[in-house]
Amino acid sequence: MTGPILLTLALASVTTLILMALALPLAWWLATTHSRIKPVIEAVTALPLILPPTVLGFYLLLLMAPASPVGGFWLEVTGSTLAFSFTGLVVASVIYSLPFAVQPLQAAFERVGTDMMEAAASLRARPLDAFLSVALPLSARGALTAAVLSFAHTVGEFGVILMVGGNIEGRTRTISIAVWEHVESLEYAEAHALSAGLLVFAFVTLIAVYALGRGRMLHVR
Amino acid sequence: MFRAALLALLFALSARAGADEALVAVAANFARTAEALAEAYEADSGHTITISSGSTGQLYARIVQGAPYDAFLSADAERPALLVETGQAVSGSRFTYAVGRLALWSADPDRIGPDGAVALSGGFRFLAIANPRTAPYGAAAMEVLEALGLTDAVADRLVTGGDVGATYAFIASGNADLGFIALSQLPDGQGRAWIVPEALHAPLAQDAVLLSRGADNPAAVGFLAFLRSDEARAVIEAAGYGAGDRE
């Protein structure tokens, strides 16, 4: 039973780290740009909120196939396929949870406002310096919310993993997949143990999120 | 235009008057065949049959939980028998509607030769099977691997789909190099298959049963009777199954 739990925690941790690295610059750009393609990028970022996991899973399955350009390239470079692997789940989770990282960060950056950044610039702070010493500290709550939501949303992922994971013990059988399999096999005691754990985890996480930023981002959905 | 449509609708409705509806749970391997059979039966009887498919284990779990199914077309004999035993299905209604055949299939025609056992012991990345815990075709696939002495050799290259439909998707997309599916699922002219000798696994007797909920439903009772007719048996055989029980 600990197998799926450890795997899920590992998946959520790696996904959150990658997401934060991607989302910080992306959210900053979205918060400050006046580009005309901003709505397009925002829409792409928010797509995983709207699309059913089956749609994402189906396209990812096709994309990861050795015969597709992406899957073929990956196979050539790494020697292994993306589908049915931990790496594949990380890729899927990063896409699936992207809005949960970007949106709280973008909102926080937008609240910092241009005045603060201009003040920093007038004190001769370089843009990166101003970002690191002014914008980021002021957005710490938003960043923490983004990280917590990314982690939690990845823990709760099911449909995409079901479609590209292949249910391999120790590699792709996450908690949600294990619960599903237990229920289908009428092993309700095992399903209860994992489900109750997840329920408590989700509740505690949400309390943390609401305490952090009064859950502003959750109203957006 | 609108009037004509309304009239057509009224005619359709009046033709349906007195017709009944049945919701039938069908094991994933038989879903496509069942759709074809349901269509033929609907044309004959005027009743309506709605098919809901999934793995046998999945459907069984739902029935036990009180799902509103009138009949169950399982991929095994065991679960329908259990439902009769526990009073959730009508005793005496159980019969074998088809005998399943297992196929080892790859989307790559060069991967499987005349003897599938060779392909199974060769170099491949992933072998897909349906989850043996919930899908009888997956359990049969495990028996084949056991009979060929390959269980340990393939253990860490085995991926499982929730039912044979998901397993098919893994293979068709090329993510799994090869895998076990139902003979009835084989696509025309794509890739290559090895029809697994029946001696390598226990027979896949697929039983149907009338569920308690559908006991007095003419559509469900009639559809099960239809499955034993010569007409239906011919369709079932043509789809890649051994024939089931006669009327």
Coordinates of C-alpha atoms in Angstrom, one line a residue:
Chain A
M1 CA 0.0 0.0 0.0
T2 CA 2.9 2.4 0.6
G3 CA 4.1 1.9 -3.0
P4 CA 1.4 4.1 -4.6
I5 CA 1.7 6.7 -1.8
L6 CA 5.4 7.1 -2.2
L7 CA 5.1 7.2 -6.0
T8 CA 2.3 9.8 -5.8
L9 CA 4.4 12.0 -3.5
A10 CA 7.4 11.7 -5.7
L11 CA 5.3 12.5 -8.8
A12 CA 3.7 15.6 -7.1
S13 CA 7.1 16.8 -5.8
V14 CA 8.9 16.6 -9.1
T15 CA 5.9 18.1 -11.0
T16 CA 5.7 21.0 -8.6
L17 CA 9.4 21.8 -8.9
I18 CA 9.3 21.8 -12.7
L19 CA 6.0 23.7 -12.7
M20 CA 7.3 26.5 -10.5
A21 CA 10.4 26.9 -12.7
L22 CA 8.2 27.2 -15.7
A23 CA 5.4 29.2 -14.2
L24 CA 7.5 32.0 -12.6
P25 CA 8.8 33.5 -15.8
L26 CA 5.5 32.7 -17.7
A27 CA 3.3 34.3 -15.0
W28 CA 5.6 37.3 -14.8
W29 CA 5.4 37.8 -18.5
L30 CA 1.7 37.4 -18.5
A31 CA 1.3 39.9 -15.6
T32 CA 3.5 42.6 -17.3
T33 CA 3.1 42.2 -21.0
H34 CA 1.0 44.3 -23.3
S35 CA 1.4 41.9 -26.1
R36 CA -1.5 41.2 -28.3
I37 CA -1.0 37.4 -28.1
K38 CA -1.4 37.5 -24.3
P39 CA -5.0 36.2 -24.4
V40 CA -3.9 33.4 -26.6
I41 CA -1.2 32.3 -24.2
E42 CA -3.6 32.7 -21.2
A43 CA -6.1 30.5 -23.0
V44 CA -3.5 27.8 -23.8
T45 CA -2.4 27.9 -20.1
A46 CA -6.0 27.5 -18.9
L47 CA -7.0 24.7 -21.3
P48 CA -6.3 21.9 -18.9
L49 CA -9.0 23.4 -16.6
I50 CA -11.6 22.9 -19.3
L51 CA -10.5 19.8 -21.2
P52 CA -11.7 16.4 -19.8
P53 CA -8.7 14.4 -18.7
T54 CA -9.6 11.8 -21.3
V55 CA -9.0 14.3 -24.1
L56 CA -5.6 15.2 -22.7
G57 CA -4.8 11.6 -22.1
F58 CA -5.8 10.5 -25.5
Y59 CA -3.7 13.2 -27.2
L60 CA -0.8 12.5 -24.9
L61 CA -1.0 8.8 -25.7
L62 CA -0.8 9.6 -29.5
L63 CA 1.9 12.1 -28.9
M64 CA 4.1 9.8 -26.8
A65 CA 3.9 6.9 -29.3
P66 CA 7.3 6.0 -30.8
A67 CA 5.9 6.6 -34.3
S68 CA 5.0 10.3 -33.5
P69 CA 7.7 13.0 -33.9
V70 CA 7.7 13.8 -30.2
G71 CA 7.7 10.2 -28.9
G72 CA 10.2 9.2 -31.6
F73 CA 12.5 12.0 -30.7
W74 CA 12.3 11.2 -27.0
L75 CA 13.0 7.5 -27.7
E76 CA 16.0 8.4 -29.8
V77 CA 17.5 10.7 -27.1
T78 CA 16.7 8.7 -24.0
G79 CA 16.3 5.2 -25.2
S80 CA 13.0 4.8 -23.5
T81 CA 9.4 5.6 -24.2
L82 CA 7.3 8.3 -22.5
A83 CA 4.2 6.3 -22.1
F84 CA 4.1 3.8 -19.2
S85 CA 7.0 5.6 -17.4
F86 CA 7.4 7.9 -14.5
T87 CA 8.9 10.6 -16.8
G88 CA 5.8 10.3 -18.9
L89 CA 3.6 10.9 -15.9
V90 CA 5.7 14.0 -15.0
V91 CA 5.2 15.4 -18.5
A92 CA 1.4 14.7 -18.3
S93 CA 1.2 16.2 -14.8
V94 CA 3.1 19.4 -15.7
I95 CA 0.6 20.0 -18.5
Y96 CA -2.4 19.0 -16.4
S97 CA -1.5 21.2 -13.4
L98 CA -0.1 24.2 -15.3
P99 CA -3.0 26.6 -14.7
F100 CA -2.8 25.8 -11.0
A101 CA 0.7 27.1 -10.9
V102 CA 0.4 30.0 -13.4
Q103 CA -2.8 31.6 -12.3
P104 CA -2.1 32.3 -8.6
L105 CA 1.4 33.6 -9.5
Q106 CA 0.0 35.9 -12.3
A107 CA -2.6 37.3 -9.9
A108 CA 0.0 37.9 -7.3
F109 CA 2.4 39.6 -9.8
E110 CA -0.5 41.8 -11.1
R111 CA -1.2 43.0 -7.5
V112 CA 2.5 44.1 -7.2
G113 CA 1.7 46.7 -9.8
T114 CA 3.9 48.8 -12.0
D115 CA 4.4 51.5 -9.5
M116 CA 6.6 49.4 -7.3
M117 CA 8.6 48.2 -10.2
E118 CA 9.1 51.7 -11.4
A119 CA 10.2 52.8 -8.0
A120 CA 12.7 50.0 -7.9
A121 CA 14.0 51.0 -11.4
S122 CA 14.3 54.6 -10.3
L123 CA 16.6 53.4 -7.5
R124 CA 18.7 51.9 -10.3
A125 CA 17.7 48.3 -9.7
R126 CA 18.2 46.1 -12.7
P127 CA 15.0 44.4 -13.9
L128 CA 16.1 41.0 -12.6
D129 CA 17.2 42.5 -9.3
A130 CA 13.9 44.3 -9.0
F131 CA 12.1 41.1 -9.8
L132 CA 14.0 39.1 -7.2
S133 CA 14.1 41.7 -4.4
V134 CA 10.7 43.4 -4.9
A135 CA 8.2 41.5 -7.0
L136 CA 9.0 38.0 -5.7
P137 CA 8.9 38.8 -2.0
L138 CA 5.7 40.7 -2.4
S139 CA 4.2 37.7 -4.2
A140 CA 5.4 35.1 -1.7
R141 CA 1.9 34.1 -0.8
G142 CA 0.9 33.7 -4.4
A143 CA 3.9 31.5 -5.0
L144 CA 3.2 29.4 -2.0
T145 CA -0.4 29.0 -3.1
A146 CA 0.7 28.1 -6.6
A147 CA 3.1 25.4 -5.2
V148 CA 0.5 23.9 -2.9
L149 CA -2.2 23.8 -5.5
S150 CA 0.1 22.3 -8.1
F151 CA 1.2 19.6 -5.7
A152 CA -2.4 18.9 -4.5
H153 CA -3.8 18.9 -8.0
T154 CA -1.2 16.4 -9.2
V155 CA -1.9 14.1 -6.2
G156 CA -5.6 14.2 -7.3
E157 CA -4.9 13.4 -11.0
F158 CA -6.6 10.3 -12.3
G159 CA -7.9 10.2 -15.9
V160 CA -4.7 11.2 -17.6
I161 CA -2.6 8.8 -15.6
L162 CA -5.2 6.0 -16.3
M163 CA -4.8 6.6 -20.1
V164 CA -1.0 6.9 -20.4
G165 CA 0.3 5.1 -17.2
G166 CA -0.4 1.5 -17.9
N167 CA -0.9 0.8 -14.1
I168 CA 2.6 -0.5 -13.4
E169 CA 3.4 -1.2 -9.7
G170 CA 6.1 1.2 -8.4
R171 CA 6.3 3.2 -11.7
T172 CA 2.8 4.4 -12.7
R173 CA 0.3 3.1 -10.1
T174 CA -0.5 6.2 -8.2
I175 CA -2.9 6.4 -5.3
S176 CA -5.9 7.3 -7.5
I177 CA -5.2 4.4 -9.8
A178 CA -4.8 2.0 -6.8
V179 CA -8.1 3.2 -5.3
W180 CA -9.8 2.6 -8.7
E181 CA -8.4 -0.9 -9.0
H182 CA -9.4 -1.8 -5.4
V183 CA -13.0 -0.6 -6.0
E184 CA -13.2 -2.5 -9.3
S185 CA -12.0 -5.6 -7.5
L186 CA -14.4 -5.1 -4.6
E187 CA -11.6 -4.6 -2.1
Y188 CA -13.4 -1.9 -0.2
A189 CA -11.2 -2.0 2.9
E190 CA -8.1 -1.2 0.9
A191 CA -10.0 1.4 -1.1
H192 CA -11.3 3.0 2.1
A193 CA -7.8 3.2 3.7
L194 CA -6.3 5.1 0.7
S195 CA -9.4 7.2 0.0
A196 CA -9.7 8.4 3.6
G197 CA -6.1 9.3 3.6
L198 CA -6.5 11.3 0.4
L199 CA -9.7 13.0 1.7
V200 CA -7.9 14.2 4.9
F201 CA -4.9 15.3 2.8
A202 CA -7.2 17.3 0.4
F203 CA -9.0 18.9 3.3
V204 CA -5.9 20.0 5.1
T205 CA -4.4 21.3 1.9
L206 CA -7.4 23.4 1.1
I207 CA -7.4 24.8 4.7
A208 CA -3.8 25.8 4.1
V209 CA -4.6 27.4 0.8
Y210 CA -7.6 29.4 2.2
A211 CA -5.5 30.4 5.2
L212 CA -2.7 31.6 2.9
G213 CA -4.5 33.7 0.5
R214 CA -8.2 33.3 1.4
G215 CA -8.4 31.0 -1.6
R216 CA -8.8 33.8 -4.1
M217 CA -7.7 31.5 -6.9
L218 CA -10.2 28.9 -6.1
H219 CA -13.0 31.3 -6.8
V220 CA -11.8 31.8 -10.3
R221 CA -12.6 28.2 -11.3
Chain B
M1 CA -40.3 21.7 -42.5
F2 CA -40.9 22.0 -38.8
R3 CA -44.3 20.5 -39.1
A4 CA -43.0 17.6 -41.1
A5 CA -40.4 17.0 -38.5
L6 CA -43.0 17.1 -35.8
L7 CA -45.1 14.6 -37.7
A8 CA -42.2 12.3 -38.2
L9 CA -41.4 12.5 -34.5
L10 CA -45.0 11.7 -33.6
F11 CA -45.0 8.7 -35.9
A12 CA -41.8 7.5 -34.4
L13 CA -43.2 7.8 -30.9
S14 CA -46.4 6.0 -31.7
A15 CA -44.5 3.2 -33.3
R16 CA -42.6 2.9 -30.0
A17 CA -45.8 2.8 -28.0
G18 CA -45.8 -0.4 -26.0
A19 CA -42.1 -0.9 -26.6
D20 CA -39.8 -1.5 -23.7
E21 CA -36.3 -0.4 -22.9
A22 CA -33.5 -2.4 -21.4
L23 CA -30.1 -1.4 -20.2
V24 CA -27.6 -4.1 -20.8
A25 CA -24.1 -4.3 -19.2
V26 CA -21.7 -5.8 -21.8
A27 CA -18.0 -6.9 -21.3
A28 CA -15.8 -4.6 -23.4
N29 CA -14.6 -7.3 -25.8
F30 CA -18.2 -7.9 -26.9
A31 CA -19.4 -4.3 -27.0
R32 CA -19.2 -3.8 -30.7
T33 CA -20.8 -7.2 -31.5
A34 CA -23.5 -6.4 -28.9
E35 CA -24.3 -3.1 -30.6
A36 CA -24.8 -4.9 -33.9
L37 CA -27.0 -7.5 -32.3
A38 CA -29.0 -4.9 -30.4
E39 CA -29.7 -3.1 -33.7
A40 CA -31.0 -6.3 -35.3
Y41 CA -33.1 -7.1 -32.3
E42 CA -34.5 -3.5 -32.1
A43 CA -35.5 -3.8 -35.8
D44 CA -37.3 -7.1 -35.1
S45 CA -39.0 -6.3 -31.8
G46 CA -39.4 -2.6 -31.6
H47 CA -37.9 -2.7 -28.1
T48 CA -34.9 -0.5 -27.3
I49 CA -31.6 -1.9 -26.0
T50 CA -29.0 0.4 -24.5
I51 CA -25.5 -1.0 -24.1
S52 CA -23.1 0.0 -21.3
S53 CA -19.6 -1.5 -21.6
G54 CA -16.7 -1.9 -19.3
S55 CA -14.5 -4.6 -17.9
T56 CA -16.3 -7.6 -16.5
G57 CA -15.1 -6.9 -13.0
Q58 CA -16.0 -3.2 -13.3
L59 CA -19.6 -4.1 -14.4
Y60 CA -19.9 -6.8 -11.8
A61 CA -18.9 -4.3 -9.1
R62 CA -21.5 -1.8 -10.3
I63 CA -24.2 -4.5 -10.4
V64 CA -23.4 -5.5 -6.8
Q65 CA -23.8 -1.8 -5.9
G66 CA -27.2 -1.7 -7.5
A67 CA -26.6 -0.3 -10.9
P68 CA -29.8 -0.1 -13.0
Y69 CA -28.8 -2.9 -15.5
D70 CA -31.4 -5.4 -16.7
A71 CA -29.1 -7.9 -18.1
F72 CA -25.3 -8.7 -18.0
L73 CA -23.2 -10.1 -20.8
S74 CA -20.0 -11.1 -19.0
A75 CA -16.7 -12.2 -20.3
D76 CA -16.6 -15.1 -17.9
A77 CA -19.0 -17.7 -16.4
E78 CA -17.9 -17.1 -12.8
R79 CA -19.4 -13.7 -12.1
P80 CA -22.9 -14.4 -13.6
A81 CA -23.0 -17.6 -11.5
L82 CA -22.1 -15.5 -8.4
L83 CA -24.9 -13.1 -9.2
V84 CA -27.4 -16.0 -9.4
E85 CA -26.1 -17.4 -6.2
T86 CA -26.5 -14.1 -4.3
G87 CA -30.0 -13.5 -5.7
Q88 CA -29.0 -10.6 -7.9
A89 CA -29.7 -12.5 -11.1
V90 CA -32.6 -14.7 -12.1
S91 CA -31.8 -18.4 -11.5
G92 CA -32.0 -20.5 -14.6
S93 CA -31.4 -17.5 -16.9
R94 CA -27.6 -18.1 -17.2
F95 CA -26.3 -19.4 -20.5
T96 CA -23.1 -19.2 -22.6
Y97 CA -23.6 -16.7 -25.5
A98 CA -20.1 -16.9 -26.9
V99 CA -16.8 -18.5 -26.4
G100 CA -14.0 -15.9 -26.6
R101 CA -10.8 -16.3 -28.4
L102 CA -7.6 -14.6 -27.4
A103 CA -5.3 -12.9 -29.9
L104 CA -1.7 -11.6 -29.6
W105 CA -1.6 -8.5 -31.7
S106 CA 0.9 -5.9 -32.8
A107 CA 0.4 -2.8 -34.9
D108 CA 3.8 -3.6 -36.4
P109 CA 3.4 -6.4 -38.9
D110 CA 7.0 -7.5 -38.6
R111 CA 6.8 -8.1 -34.9
I112 CA 4.7 -11.3 -34.8
G113 CA 5.5 -14.3 -36.9
P114 CA 3.6 -17.6 -37.4
D115 CA 4.4 -18.6 -33.8
G116 CA 3.5 -15.8 -31.3
A117 CA 5.5 -17.5 -28.6
V118 CA 8.6 -16.4 -30.4
A119 CA 7.5 -12.8 -30.4
L120 CA 6.7 -13.0 -26.7
S121 CA 10.1 -14.3 -25.8
G122 CA 11.8 -11.7 -28.0
G123 CA 12.9 -8.2 -27.4
F124 CA 10.1 -5.7 -26.9
R125 CA 9.5 -2.8 -24.7
F126 CA 6.0 -3.2 -23.4
L127 CA 3.4 -6.0 -23.6
A128 CA -0.1 -4.9 -22.9
I129 CA -2.8 -7.0 -21.3
A130 CA -6.2 -6.2 -19.8
N131 CA -6.1 -6.0 -16.0
P132 CA -6.2 -9.7 -14.9
R133 CA -8.0 -8.8 -11.7
T134 CA -11.0 -7.3 -13.5
A135 CA -10.9 -8.6 -17.0
P136 CA -11.1 -12.3 -17.9
Y137 CA -9.1 -11.7 -21.1
G138 CA -6.3 -10.3 -19.0
A139 CA -6.5 -13.4 -16.7
A140 CA -6.4 -15.7 -19.8
A141 CA -3.4 -13.7 -21.1
M142 CA -1.6 -14.4 -17.8
E143 CA -2.4 -18.1 -18.1
V144 CA -0.9 -18.1 -21.6
L145 CA 2.3 -16.5 -20.3
E146 CA 2.4 -19.0 -17.5
A147 CA 1.9 -21.9 -19.9
L148 CA 4.8 -20.6 -22.1
G149 CA 7.0 -20.2 -19.0
L150 CA 7.4 -16.4 -19.7
T151 CA 5.6 -15.0 -16.6
D152 CA 8.9 -13.8 -14.9
A153 CA 10.6 -12.8 -18.1
V154 CA 7.9 -10.3 -19.1
A155 CA 6.9 -9.2 -15.5
D156 CA 8.5 -5.8 -15.6
R157 CA 7.4 -5.1 -19.2
L158 CA 3.8 -5.7 -18.6
V159 CA 1.3 -2.8 -18.8
T160 CA -2.4 -3.2 -18.0
G161 CA -5.4 -1.4 -19.4
G162 CA -8.7 -1.2 -17.5
D163 CA -10.4 -3.4 -20.0
V164 CA -9.6 -4.9 -23.5
G165 CA -10.7 -1.6 -25.1
A166 CA -8.0 0.4 -23.2
T167 CA -5.5 -2.4 -23.9
Y168 CA -6.3 -2.1 -27.6
A169 CA -5.6 1.6 -27.5
F170 CA -2.2 1.0 -25.9
I171 CA -1.2 -1.3 -28.8
A172 CA -2.9 0.6 -31.6
S173 CA -1.1 3.8 -30.7
G174 CA 2.2 1.9 -30.8
N175 CA 3.0 2.7 -27.2
A176 CA 2.9 -1.0 -26.4
D177 CA 4.7 -3.1 -28.9
L178 CA 2.3 -6.0 -28.7
G179 CA -0.5 -7.2 -26.4
F180 CA -3.3 -9.6 -25.8
I181 CA -6.8 -8.6 -26.9
A182 CA -10.0 -10.4 -28.1
L183 CA -10.0 -11.9 -31.5
S184 CA -13.2 -10.0 -32.2
Q185 CA -11.3 -6.7 -31.7
L186 CA -8.7 -7.3 -34.5
P187 CA -8.8 -4.5 -37.1
D188 CA -8.8 -5.4 -40.8
G189 CA -5.4 -5.3 -42.3
Q190 CA -3.6 -3.4 -39.5
G191 CA -0.5 -5.0 -38.0
R192 CA -0.4 -8.7 -37.5
A193 CA -1.9 -11.1 -35.0
W194 CA -1.3 -14.6 -33.6
I195 CA -4.5 -16.4 -32.6
V196 CA -3.6 -18.0 -29.3
P197 CA -4.2 -21.8 -29.3
E198 CA -7.1 -22.6 -26.9
A199 CA -5.0 -25.2 -25.2
L200 CA -2.9 -22.5 -23.6
H201 CA -5.6 -21.1 -21.4
A202 CA -8.9 -22.1 -19.7
P203 CA -11.8 -21.6 -22.1
L204 CA -13.3 -18.1 -22.2
A205 CA -16.9 -19.1 -21.8
Q206 CA -18.8 -15.9 -21.8
D207 CA -22.1 -16.1 -19.9
A208 CA -25.2 -13.9 -20.0
V209 CA -27.6 -13.6 -17.2
L210 CA -30.9 -11.8 -16.6
L211 CA -30.5 -9.5 -13.6
S212 CA -33.3 -9.3 -11.0
R213 CA -34.1 -5.8 -12.0
G214 CA -34.8 -6.9 -15.5
A215 CA -36.8 -10.1 -14.6
D216 CA -40.1 -8.7 -15.9
N217 CA -38.6 -6.5 -18.6
P218 CA -39.8 -7.9 -22.0
A219 CA -37.0 -6.1 -23.8
A220 CA -34.3 -7.7 -21.6
V221 CA -35.9 -11.1 -21.6
G222 CA -36.4 -10.9 -25.4
F223 CA -32.8 -9.8 -26.1
L224 CA -31.3 -12.7 -24.2
A225 CA -33.6 -15.1 -26.0
F226 CA -32.5 -13.5 -29.3
L227 CA -28.8 -14.1 -28.4
R228 CA -29.6 -17.8 -28.7
S229 CA -31.3 -17.6 -32.1
D230 CA -29.6 -18.9 -35.2
E231 CA -29.5 -15.3 -36.5
A232 CA -27.6 -14.0 -33.5
R233 CA -25.3 -17.0 -33.3
A234 CA -24.2 -16.4 -36.9
V235 CA -23.4 -12.8 -36.1
I236 CA -21.4 -13.8 -33.0
E237 CA -19.4 -16.5 -34.9
A238 CA -18.7 -14.1 -37.7
A239 CA -17.3 -11.6 -35.1
G240 CA -14.7 -14.1 -34.0
Y241 CA -16.2 -16.1 -31.2
G242 CA -17.0 -19.7 -30.8
A243 CA -20.8 -20.2 -30.8
G244 CA -22.7 -20.3 -27.5
D245 CA -25.7 -22.3 -26.3
R246 CA -28.6 -22.9 -28.7
E247 CA -32.2 -22.0 -28.0

